[in-house]
Tab-separated table of C-alpha atoms and ligand atoms in Angstrom:
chain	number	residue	atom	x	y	z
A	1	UNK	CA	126.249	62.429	37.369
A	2	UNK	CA	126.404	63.766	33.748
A	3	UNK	CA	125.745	66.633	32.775
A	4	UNK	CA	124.322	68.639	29.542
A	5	UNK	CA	124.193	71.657	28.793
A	6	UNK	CA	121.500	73.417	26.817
A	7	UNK	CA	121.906	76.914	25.196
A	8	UNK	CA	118.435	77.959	25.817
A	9	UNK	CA	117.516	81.060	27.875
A	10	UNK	CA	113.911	79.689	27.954
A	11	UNK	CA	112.452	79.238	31.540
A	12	UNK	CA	110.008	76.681	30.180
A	13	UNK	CA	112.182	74.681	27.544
A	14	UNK	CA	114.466	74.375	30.252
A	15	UNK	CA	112.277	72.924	33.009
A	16	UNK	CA	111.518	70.055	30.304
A	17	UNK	CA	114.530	69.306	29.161
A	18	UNK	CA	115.377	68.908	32.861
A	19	UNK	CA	112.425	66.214	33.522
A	20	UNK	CA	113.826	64.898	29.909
A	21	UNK	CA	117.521	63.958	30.993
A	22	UNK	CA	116.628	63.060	34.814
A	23	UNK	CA	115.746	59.805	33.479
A	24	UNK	CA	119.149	59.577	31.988
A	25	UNK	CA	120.564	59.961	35.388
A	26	UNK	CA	121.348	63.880	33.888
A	27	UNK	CA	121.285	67.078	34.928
A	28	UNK	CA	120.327	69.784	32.117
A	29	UNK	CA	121.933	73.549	32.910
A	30	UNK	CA	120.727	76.836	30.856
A	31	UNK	CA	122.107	79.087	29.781
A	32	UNK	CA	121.277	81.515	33.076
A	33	UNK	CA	122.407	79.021	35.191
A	34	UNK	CA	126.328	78.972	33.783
A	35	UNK	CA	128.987	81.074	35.463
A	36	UNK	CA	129.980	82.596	32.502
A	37	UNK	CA	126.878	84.903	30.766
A	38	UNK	CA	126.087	85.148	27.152
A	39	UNK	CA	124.701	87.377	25.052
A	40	UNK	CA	121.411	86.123	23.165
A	41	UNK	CA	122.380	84.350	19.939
A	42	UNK	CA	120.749	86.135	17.152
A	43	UNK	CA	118.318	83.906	15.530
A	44	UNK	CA	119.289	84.871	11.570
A	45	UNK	CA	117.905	81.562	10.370
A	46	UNK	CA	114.641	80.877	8.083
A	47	UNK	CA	114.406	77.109	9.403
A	48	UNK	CA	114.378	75.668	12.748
A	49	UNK	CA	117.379	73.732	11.825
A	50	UNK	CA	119.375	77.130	11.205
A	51	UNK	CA	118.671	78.924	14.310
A	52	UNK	CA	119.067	75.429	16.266
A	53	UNK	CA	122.672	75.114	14.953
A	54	UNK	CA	122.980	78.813	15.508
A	55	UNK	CA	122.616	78.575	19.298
A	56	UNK	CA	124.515	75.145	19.714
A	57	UNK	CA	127.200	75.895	18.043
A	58	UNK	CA	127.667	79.328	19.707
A	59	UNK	CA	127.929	78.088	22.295
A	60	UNK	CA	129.933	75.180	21.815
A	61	UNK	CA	132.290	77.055	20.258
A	62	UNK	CA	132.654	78.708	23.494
A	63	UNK	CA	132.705	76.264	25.978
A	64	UNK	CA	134.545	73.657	23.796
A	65	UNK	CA	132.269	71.159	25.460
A	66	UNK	CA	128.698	69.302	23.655
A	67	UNK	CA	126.133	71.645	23.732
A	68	UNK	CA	122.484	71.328	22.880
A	69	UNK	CA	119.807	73.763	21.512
A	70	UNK	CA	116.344	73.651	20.133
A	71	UNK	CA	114.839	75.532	18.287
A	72	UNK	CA	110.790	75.241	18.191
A	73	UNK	CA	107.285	77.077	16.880
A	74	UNK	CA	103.826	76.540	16.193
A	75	UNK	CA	103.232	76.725	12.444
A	76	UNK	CA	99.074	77.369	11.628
A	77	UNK	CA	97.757	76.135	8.292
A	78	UNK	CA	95.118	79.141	8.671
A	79	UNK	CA	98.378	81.787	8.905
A	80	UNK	CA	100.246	79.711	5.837
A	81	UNK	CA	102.731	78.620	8.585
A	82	UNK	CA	103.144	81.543	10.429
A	83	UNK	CA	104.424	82.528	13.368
A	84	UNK	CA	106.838	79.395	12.331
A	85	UNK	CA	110.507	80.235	13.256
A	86	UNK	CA	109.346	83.740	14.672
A	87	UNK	CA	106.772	82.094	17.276
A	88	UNK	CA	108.474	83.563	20.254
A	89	UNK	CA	108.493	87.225	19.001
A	90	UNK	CA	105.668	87.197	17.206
A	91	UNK	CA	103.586	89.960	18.482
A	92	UNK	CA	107.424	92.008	19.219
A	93	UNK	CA	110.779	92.199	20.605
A	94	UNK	CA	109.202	91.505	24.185
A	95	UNK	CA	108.921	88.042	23.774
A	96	UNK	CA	104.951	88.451	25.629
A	97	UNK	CA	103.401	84.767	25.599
A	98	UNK	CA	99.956	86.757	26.230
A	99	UNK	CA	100.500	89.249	23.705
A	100	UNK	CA	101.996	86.445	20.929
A	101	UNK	CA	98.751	84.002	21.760
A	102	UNK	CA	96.456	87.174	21.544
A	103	UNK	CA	97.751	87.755	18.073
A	104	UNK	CA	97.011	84.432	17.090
A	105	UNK	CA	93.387	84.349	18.580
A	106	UNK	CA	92.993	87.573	16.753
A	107	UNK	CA	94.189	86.958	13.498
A	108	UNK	CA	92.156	83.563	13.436
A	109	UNK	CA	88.949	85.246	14.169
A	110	UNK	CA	86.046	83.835	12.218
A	111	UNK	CA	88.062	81.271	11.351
A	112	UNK	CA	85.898	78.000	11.908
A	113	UNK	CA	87.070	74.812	14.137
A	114	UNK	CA	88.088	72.139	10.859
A	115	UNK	CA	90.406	75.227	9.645
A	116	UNK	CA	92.486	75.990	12.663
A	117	UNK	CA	94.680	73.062	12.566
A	118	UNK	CA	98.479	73.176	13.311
A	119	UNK	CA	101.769	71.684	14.722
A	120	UNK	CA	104.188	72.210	16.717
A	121	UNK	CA	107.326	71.714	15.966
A	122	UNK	CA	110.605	71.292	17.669
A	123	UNK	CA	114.230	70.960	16.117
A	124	UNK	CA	117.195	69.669	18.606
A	125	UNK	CA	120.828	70.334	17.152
A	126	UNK	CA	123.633	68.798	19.157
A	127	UNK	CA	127.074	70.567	18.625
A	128	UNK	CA	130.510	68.820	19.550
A	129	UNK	CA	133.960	70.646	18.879
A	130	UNK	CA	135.144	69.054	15.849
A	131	UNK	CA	132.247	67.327	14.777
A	132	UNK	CA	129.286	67.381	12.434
A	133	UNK	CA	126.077	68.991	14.005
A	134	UNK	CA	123.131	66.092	15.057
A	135	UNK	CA	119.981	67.270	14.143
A	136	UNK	CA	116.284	65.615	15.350
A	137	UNK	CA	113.236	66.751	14.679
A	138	UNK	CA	109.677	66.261	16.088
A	139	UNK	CA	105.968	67.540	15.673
A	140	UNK	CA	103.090	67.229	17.097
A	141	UNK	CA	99.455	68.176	15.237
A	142	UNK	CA	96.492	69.849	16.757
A	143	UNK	CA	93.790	72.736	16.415
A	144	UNK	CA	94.042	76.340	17.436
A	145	UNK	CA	91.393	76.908	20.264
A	146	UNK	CA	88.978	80.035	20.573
A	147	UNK	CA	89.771	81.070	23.897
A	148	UNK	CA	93.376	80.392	26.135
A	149	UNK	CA	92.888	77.561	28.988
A	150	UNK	CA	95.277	76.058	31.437
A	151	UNK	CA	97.953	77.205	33.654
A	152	UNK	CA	100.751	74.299	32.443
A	153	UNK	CA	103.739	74.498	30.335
A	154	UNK	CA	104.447	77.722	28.564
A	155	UNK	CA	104.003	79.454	25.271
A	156	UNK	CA	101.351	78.630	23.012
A	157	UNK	CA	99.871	75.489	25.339
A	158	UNK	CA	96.946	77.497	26.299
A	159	UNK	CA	95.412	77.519	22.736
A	160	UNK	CA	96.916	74.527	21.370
A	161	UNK	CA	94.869	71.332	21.442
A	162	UNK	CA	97.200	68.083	21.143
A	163	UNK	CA	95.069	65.576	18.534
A	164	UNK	CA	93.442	62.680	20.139
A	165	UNK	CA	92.735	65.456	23.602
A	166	UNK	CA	89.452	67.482	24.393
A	167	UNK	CA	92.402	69.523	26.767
A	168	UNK	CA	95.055	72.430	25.558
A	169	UNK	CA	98.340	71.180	26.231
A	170	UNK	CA	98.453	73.639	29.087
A	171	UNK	CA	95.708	71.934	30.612
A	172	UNK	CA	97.534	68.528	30.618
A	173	UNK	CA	99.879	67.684	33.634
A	174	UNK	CA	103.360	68.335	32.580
A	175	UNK	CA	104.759	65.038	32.867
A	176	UNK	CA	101.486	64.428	29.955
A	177	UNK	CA	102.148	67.053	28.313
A	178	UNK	CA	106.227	65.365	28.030
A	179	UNK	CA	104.777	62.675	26.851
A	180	UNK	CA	103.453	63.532	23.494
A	181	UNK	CA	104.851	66.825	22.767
A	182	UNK	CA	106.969	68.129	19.624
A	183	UNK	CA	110.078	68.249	22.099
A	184	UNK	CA	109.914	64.339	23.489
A	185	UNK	CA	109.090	63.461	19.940
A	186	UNK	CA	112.505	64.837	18.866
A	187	UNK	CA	114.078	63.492	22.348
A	188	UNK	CA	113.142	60.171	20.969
A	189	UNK	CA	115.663	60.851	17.763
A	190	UNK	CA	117.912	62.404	19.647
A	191	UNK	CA	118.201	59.283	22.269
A	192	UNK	CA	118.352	56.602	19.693
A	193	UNK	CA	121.248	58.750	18.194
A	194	UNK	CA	123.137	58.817	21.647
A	195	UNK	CA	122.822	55.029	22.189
A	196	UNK	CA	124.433	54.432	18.957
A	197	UNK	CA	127.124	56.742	19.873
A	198	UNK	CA	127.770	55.012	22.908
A	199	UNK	CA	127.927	51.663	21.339
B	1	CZF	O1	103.094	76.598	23.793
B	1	CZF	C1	104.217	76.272	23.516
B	1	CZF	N1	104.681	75.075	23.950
B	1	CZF	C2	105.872	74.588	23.635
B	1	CZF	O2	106.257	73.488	24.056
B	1	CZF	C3	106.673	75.421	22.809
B	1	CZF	N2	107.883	75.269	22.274
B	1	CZF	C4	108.125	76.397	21.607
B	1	CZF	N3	107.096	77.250	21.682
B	1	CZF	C5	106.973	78.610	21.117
B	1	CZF	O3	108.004	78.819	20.213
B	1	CZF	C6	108.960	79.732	20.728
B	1	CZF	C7	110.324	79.164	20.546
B	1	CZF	O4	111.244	80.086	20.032
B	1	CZF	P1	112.779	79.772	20.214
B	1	CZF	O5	113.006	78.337	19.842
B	1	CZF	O6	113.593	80.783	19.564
B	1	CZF	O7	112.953	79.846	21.793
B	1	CZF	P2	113.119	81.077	22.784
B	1	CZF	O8	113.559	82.301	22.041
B	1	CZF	O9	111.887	81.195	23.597
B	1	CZF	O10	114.304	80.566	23.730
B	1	CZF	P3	115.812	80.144	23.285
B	1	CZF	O11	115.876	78.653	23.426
B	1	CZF	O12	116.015	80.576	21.867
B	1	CZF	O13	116.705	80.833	24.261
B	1	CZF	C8	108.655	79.837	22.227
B	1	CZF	O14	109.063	81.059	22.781
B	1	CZF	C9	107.152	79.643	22.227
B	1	CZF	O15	106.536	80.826	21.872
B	1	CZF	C10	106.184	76.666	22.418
B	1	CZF	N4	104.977	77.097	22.783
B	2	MG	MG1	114.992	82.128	20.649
């Protein structure tokens, strides 16, 4: 069996990514799950597709092998994009999905339903020693909810409501929630890319 490896410390990414490449016949490893530990990458960028290349090529550089990262955030129109590339320490260093989401709710107080629209979005960069980084991106558009529901996923999903759903995207099942999300839309570049390369 194949395997990938994906420079993500992310519990939740991870578990994805793994339901992602079983279909492939793959097996997806973190980055807690290698012999070898690394520190965290520092995420220096001001896009997605910086801090994406950031991590994959890291660690590619280390391991000499393909390595993919992604880099992903929920951008609110309401917030003028923010927490964007800084979704996952938004409220501080701790990385705290409760205290990040809080800071949302908070800061959109007042704000009425038609205004709290946003994305999510989710860059994939693929690096391979001596070659150009492959980038795909994907989004996926919704509204910010007034109070946290759901016990799926990870993140955001418990105040993010997918377009087209009268659910959060924690309240979907995860293999749902897989099906339309920011990550599988960029999983859908990312696979047409490997076919190619396999042709
Ligand atoms: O509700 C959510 N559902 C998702 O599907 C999702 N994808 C990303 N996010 C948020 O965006 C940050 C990424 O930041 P990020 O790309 O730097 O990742 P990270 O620091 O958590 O892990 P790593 O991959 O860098 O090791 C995450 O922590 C989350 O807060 C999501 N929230
Ligand atoms: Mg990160």
């Amino acid at each position: 069996m194949n395997k990938i490896i994906i420079a993500t410390k992310n519990a939740g990414k991870l578990k994805e990514f793994k339901a992602f490449f079983e279909q492939y016949d793959m097996t997806a490893y973190g980055l807690d799950e290698l012999d070898k530990q690394f520190d965290d990458v520092e995420e220096t960028g001001t896009t997605f597709e910086e801090n994406a290349a950031l991590k994959a090529e890291t660690i590619a550089g280390f391991l000499q092998v393909p390595v993919l990262a992604d880099d992903s955030g929920l951008e609110i129109d309401a917030l003028e994009g923010r927490p964007g590339v800084y979704s996952a320490r938004y409220a501080g260093e701790a990385k705290s999905d409760q205290a990040n989401m809080d800071k949302v709710l908070e800061e959109l107080q007042g704000v009425p339903a038609a205004e709290r629209t946003a994305r999510f979005v989710c860059v994939l960069a693929v690096s391979q020693p001596g070659k150009e980084t492959f980038y795909a991106r994907g989004h996926v558009e919704g509204v910010i909810t007034e109070v946290p529901q759901g016990e799926h996923g990870f993140g955001y999903d418990p105040v993010f409501q997918p377009e087209g759903y009268e659910k959060t995207m924690a309240q979907l099942e995860p293999a749902e929630k897989n099906q339309i999300s920011h990550r599988k839309q960029a999983m859908v570049h990312l696979e047409k890319w490997l076919n190619e390369q396999a042709k």
